[in-house]
């Protein structure tokens, strides 16, 4: 591990921002292709995560509207306003700054016109609302993953269902390691022990203690996975691509979905 | 790297080789370039000195001071990474001179400069007093209760991390808002977000600093969470994740959450400055 870090430190500063911007551009291009040109993400019991929740398209909508257009703005908006991706694109696209060394910072474009998150990017404060939406999407994806474990009606397991399972586990890790979620479950409180319900009977006090413990446990648990938020972000992004590609290959008949049992 | 070196207002260029070629235990020597100059200008001067195994950059600088350049200014105190006095820049990155081994730069040039985000006084010493001004501009910890307080572990466990700060101001130095954009008048900087987080999350504190952070000197909105401060903190405080983002979330509660805004309107509370948390 130490030698990997050392090797990474020896790379020129621009390697990081260039890699990140390339990956993000490729992902965006792929997501746009799905949104505009692929109306269907279903293969037997498998639904590509890009299409979840599977909403019907109301009849009054113009013909060019595809299912992903109606739902994909939630996860995409969630990622676009995520604190981690913000860091990634401020560095990689805006070079604000591209990296931390003095050489890199000299390349920063905006002398005294820099506004940080006080001008346009003030909009990123809406992140928590995308979080609320994404939690609903995550619930649907768990449901669809469960459905994929019943390939022909009965319980079974295919490579496809494992792909969806990996996807939803990583996506849940990403969603629940969110900074706004951490704030919601405890970051917004200065004092856990001060939660008072005014209860006086033994059982009221017990349930109060239980709630206190629960909040602390949840906050500490979320804090632990929050420490790895960047890894969750990348892993879930790549897994999303893999899952969608896998289902596309199935649809095209290039591969078959192997049944494990 | 540095505009201060460019105009050469100060000293004449010279290379100080170690006069009689004394070398370290194993006969090895090493080289070091040190910024010599003051607010008017200056330049790098190269020194050669005996290499001792396990030597830190501060040892090398002090050796130069003792043997070759008696007037070299460098600030240090504990030599144990505790006091935060010896922060300077090595090859363009802020480092504690007493914690950075010469071996880390094996085969590389070593260039030592003072912190760039603050005015240089002389050689490796810069004037960090701006930080104390910022510190005074914040409402200090204030409590209705009398210390010592009775507090529960669950309420204070996240207050240990910010308390580790040794005020080396390296996070301030690397932060592009100060270093590149010179927002010293409107931005408190990561070190003071760490302090604000400690006070804001302290169960016994009865003050509110969100207005300061958002509308006044704090300027937390200038921070674009790009984490350079976290990368350089010598005591490993996760400044961005554990101080700045939690504060930004509290600012969002107060200023950017339409549902919370509506609730406050309905309840007849003032928006924009919370009444205790
Ligand atoms: S995360 Fe914010 S405070 Fe830290 S260095 Fe970056 S801009 Fe400055
Ligand atoms: S937060 Fe870390 S880098 Fe900043 S002053 Fe404190 S110890 Fe130094
Ligand atoms: S999802 Fe990254 S911070 Fe919320
Ligand atoms: S001398 Fe005290 S931290 Fe380096």
CSV table of N, CA, C and O and ligand atoms in Angstrom, one decimal, chain B residues 84 87 96 161-162 164-172 190-192 194-195 229-230 232-237 239, ligand 2:
chain,number,residue,atom,x,y,z
B,84,UNK,N,3.8,22.9,15.6
B,84,UNK,CA,3.4,23.5,14.4
B,84,UNK,C,4.1,24.7,14.0
B,84,UNK,O,3.7,25.5,13.1
B,87,UNK,N,6.4,24.8,10.0
B,87,UNK,CA,5.8,24.6,8.7
B,87,UNK,C,6.5,25.5,7.6
B,87,UNK,O,6.7,26.7,7.9
B,96,UNK,N,5.8,19.9,7.6
B,96,UNK,CA,6.5,20.3,8.8
B,96,UNK,C,8.0,19.9,8.6
B,96,UNK,O,8.3,18.7,8.3
B,161,UNK,N,-11.3,15.0,17.3
B,161,UNK,CA,-10.6,15.2,16.1
B,161,UNK,C,-10.2,16.6,15.9
B,161,UNK,O,-9.0,16.9,15.7
B,162,UNK,N,-11.1,17.6,15.9
B,162,UNK,CA,-10.7,19.0,15.7
B,162,UNK,C,-9.7,19.5,16.8
B,162,UNK,O,-8.9,20.3,16.5
B,164,UNK,N,-7.2,18.0,17.8
B,164,UNK,CA,-5.8,17.6,17.5
B,164,UNK,C,-5.0,18.7,16.8
B,164,UNK,O,-3.8,18.6,16.7
B,165,UNK,N,-5.7,19.7,16.3
B,165,UNK,CA,-5.0,20.7,15.5
B,165,UNK,C,-3.8,21.3,16.2
B,165,UNK,O,-3.9,21.7,17.4
B,166,UNK,N,-2.7,21.4,15.6
B,166,UNK,CA,-1.5,22.0,16.2
B,166,UNK,C,-1.2,23.4,15.6
B,166,UNK,O,-0.2,24.0,15.8
B,167,UNK,N,-2.2,24.0,14.9
B,167,UNK,CA,-2.1,25.3,14.3
B,167,UNK,C,-0.8,25.5,13.6
B,167,UNK,O,-0.1,26.5,13.8
B,168,UNK,N,-0.5,24.6,12.6
B,168,UNK,CA,0.7,24.8,11.8
B,168,UNK,C,0.3,25.7,10.6
B,168,UNK,O,1.2,26.1,9.9
B,169,UNK,N,-1.0,25.8,10.3
B,169,UNK,CA,-1.4,26.7,9.2
B,169,UNK,C,-1.0,26.2,7.8
B,169,UNK,O,-1.1,27.0,6.9
B,170,UNK,N,-0.7,24.9,7.7
B,170,UNK,CA,-0.4,24.4,6.4
B,170,UNK,C,-1.6,24.3,5.6
B,170,UNK,O,-1.6,24.4,4.3
B,171,UNK,N,-2.7,24.0,6.2
B,171,UNK,CA,-4.0,23.9,5.5
B,171,UNK,C,-4.3,25.3,4.9
B,171,UNK,O,-4.8,25.4,3.8
B,172,UNK,N,-4.1,26.3,5.7
B,172,UNK,CA,-4.4,27.7,5.2
B,172,UNK,C,-3.5,28.0,4.0
B,172,UNK,O,-3.9,28.6,3.1
B,190,UNK,N,-9.6,26.8,6.2
B,190,UNK,CA,-9.9,25.5,6.8
B,190,UNK,C,-9.6,25.4,8.3
B,190,UNK,O,-10.3,24.7,9.0
B,191,UNK,N,-8.4,25.9,8.7
B,191,UNK,CA,-8.1,25.8,10.2
B,191,UNK,C,-9.3,26.3,11.0
B,191,UNK,O,-9.6,25.7,12.0
B,192,UNK,N,-9.9,27.4,10.6
B,192,UNK,CA,-11.0,28.0,11.4
B,192,UNK,C,-12.3,27.3,11.1
B,192,UNK,O,-13.2,27.4,12.0
B,194,UNK,N,-12.3,24.1,11.1
B,194,UNK,CA,-12.1,23.0,12.1
B,194,UNK,C,-12.5,23.5,13.5
B,194,UNK,O,-13.2,22.9,14.2
B,195,UNK,N,-12.1,24.7,13.8
B,195,UNK,CA,-12.4,25.3,15.1
B,195,UNK,C,-13.9,25.6,15.2
B,195,UNK,O,-14.5,25.3,16.2
B,229,UNK,N,-6.6,20.9,1.7
B,229,UNK,CA,-6.3,21.1,3.2
B,229,UNK,C,-6.2,19.7,3.8
B,229,UNK,O,-5.3,19.5,4.6
B,230,UNK,N,-7.1,18.8,3.5
B,230,UNK,CA,-7.1,17.5,4.1
B,230,UNK,C,-5.8,16.8,3.8
B,230,UNK,O,-5.2,16.1,4.6
B,232,UNK,N,-2.9,17.9,3.3
B,232,UNK,CA,-1.6,18.3,4.0
B,232,UNK,C,-1.6,18.3,5.5
B,232,UNK,O,-0.6,18.4,6.1
B,233,UNK,N,-2.8,18.1,6.1
B,233,UNK,CA,-2.9,18.2,7.6
B,233,UNK,C,-1.9,17.2,8.2
B,233,UNK,O,-2.1,16.0,8.1
B,234,UNK,N,-0.9,17.6,9.0
B,234,UNK,CA,0.0,16.7,9.6
B,234,UNK,C,-0.5,15.8,10.7
B,234,UNK,O,0.1,14.7,11.0
B,235,UNK,N,-1.6,16.2,11.3
B,235,UNK,CA,-2.2,15.3,12.3
B,235,UNK,C,-3.4,14.5,11.8
B,235,UNK,O,-4.1,13.8,12.5
B,236,UNK,N,-3.6,14.6,10.5
B,236,UNK,CA,-4.6,13.7,9.9
B,236,UNK,C,-6.0,14.1,10.1
B,236,UNK,O,-6.9,13.2,10.1
B,237,UNK,N,-6.3,15.4,10.4
B,237,UNK,CA,-7.7,15.8,10.5
B,237,UNK,C,-8.4,15.7,9.2
B,237,UNK,O,-7.8,16.3,8.2
B,239,UNK,N,-10.3,17.4,7.4
B,239,UNK,CA,-10.9,18.7,7.5
B,239,UNK,C,-12.1,18.9,6.6
B,239,UNK,O,-13.1,19.4,7.1
C,2,LIG,S1,-6.1,21.6,10.8
C,2,LIG,FE1,-4.2,20.4,10.4
C,2,LIG,S2,-3.2,21.5,8.8
C,2,LIG,FE2,-4.7,22.9,9.6
C,2,LIG,S3,-3.6,24.1,11.2
C,2,LIG,FE3,-4.5,22.4,12.2
C,2,LIG,S4,-3.0,20.8,12.2
C,2,LIG,FE4,-2.3,22.3,10.7
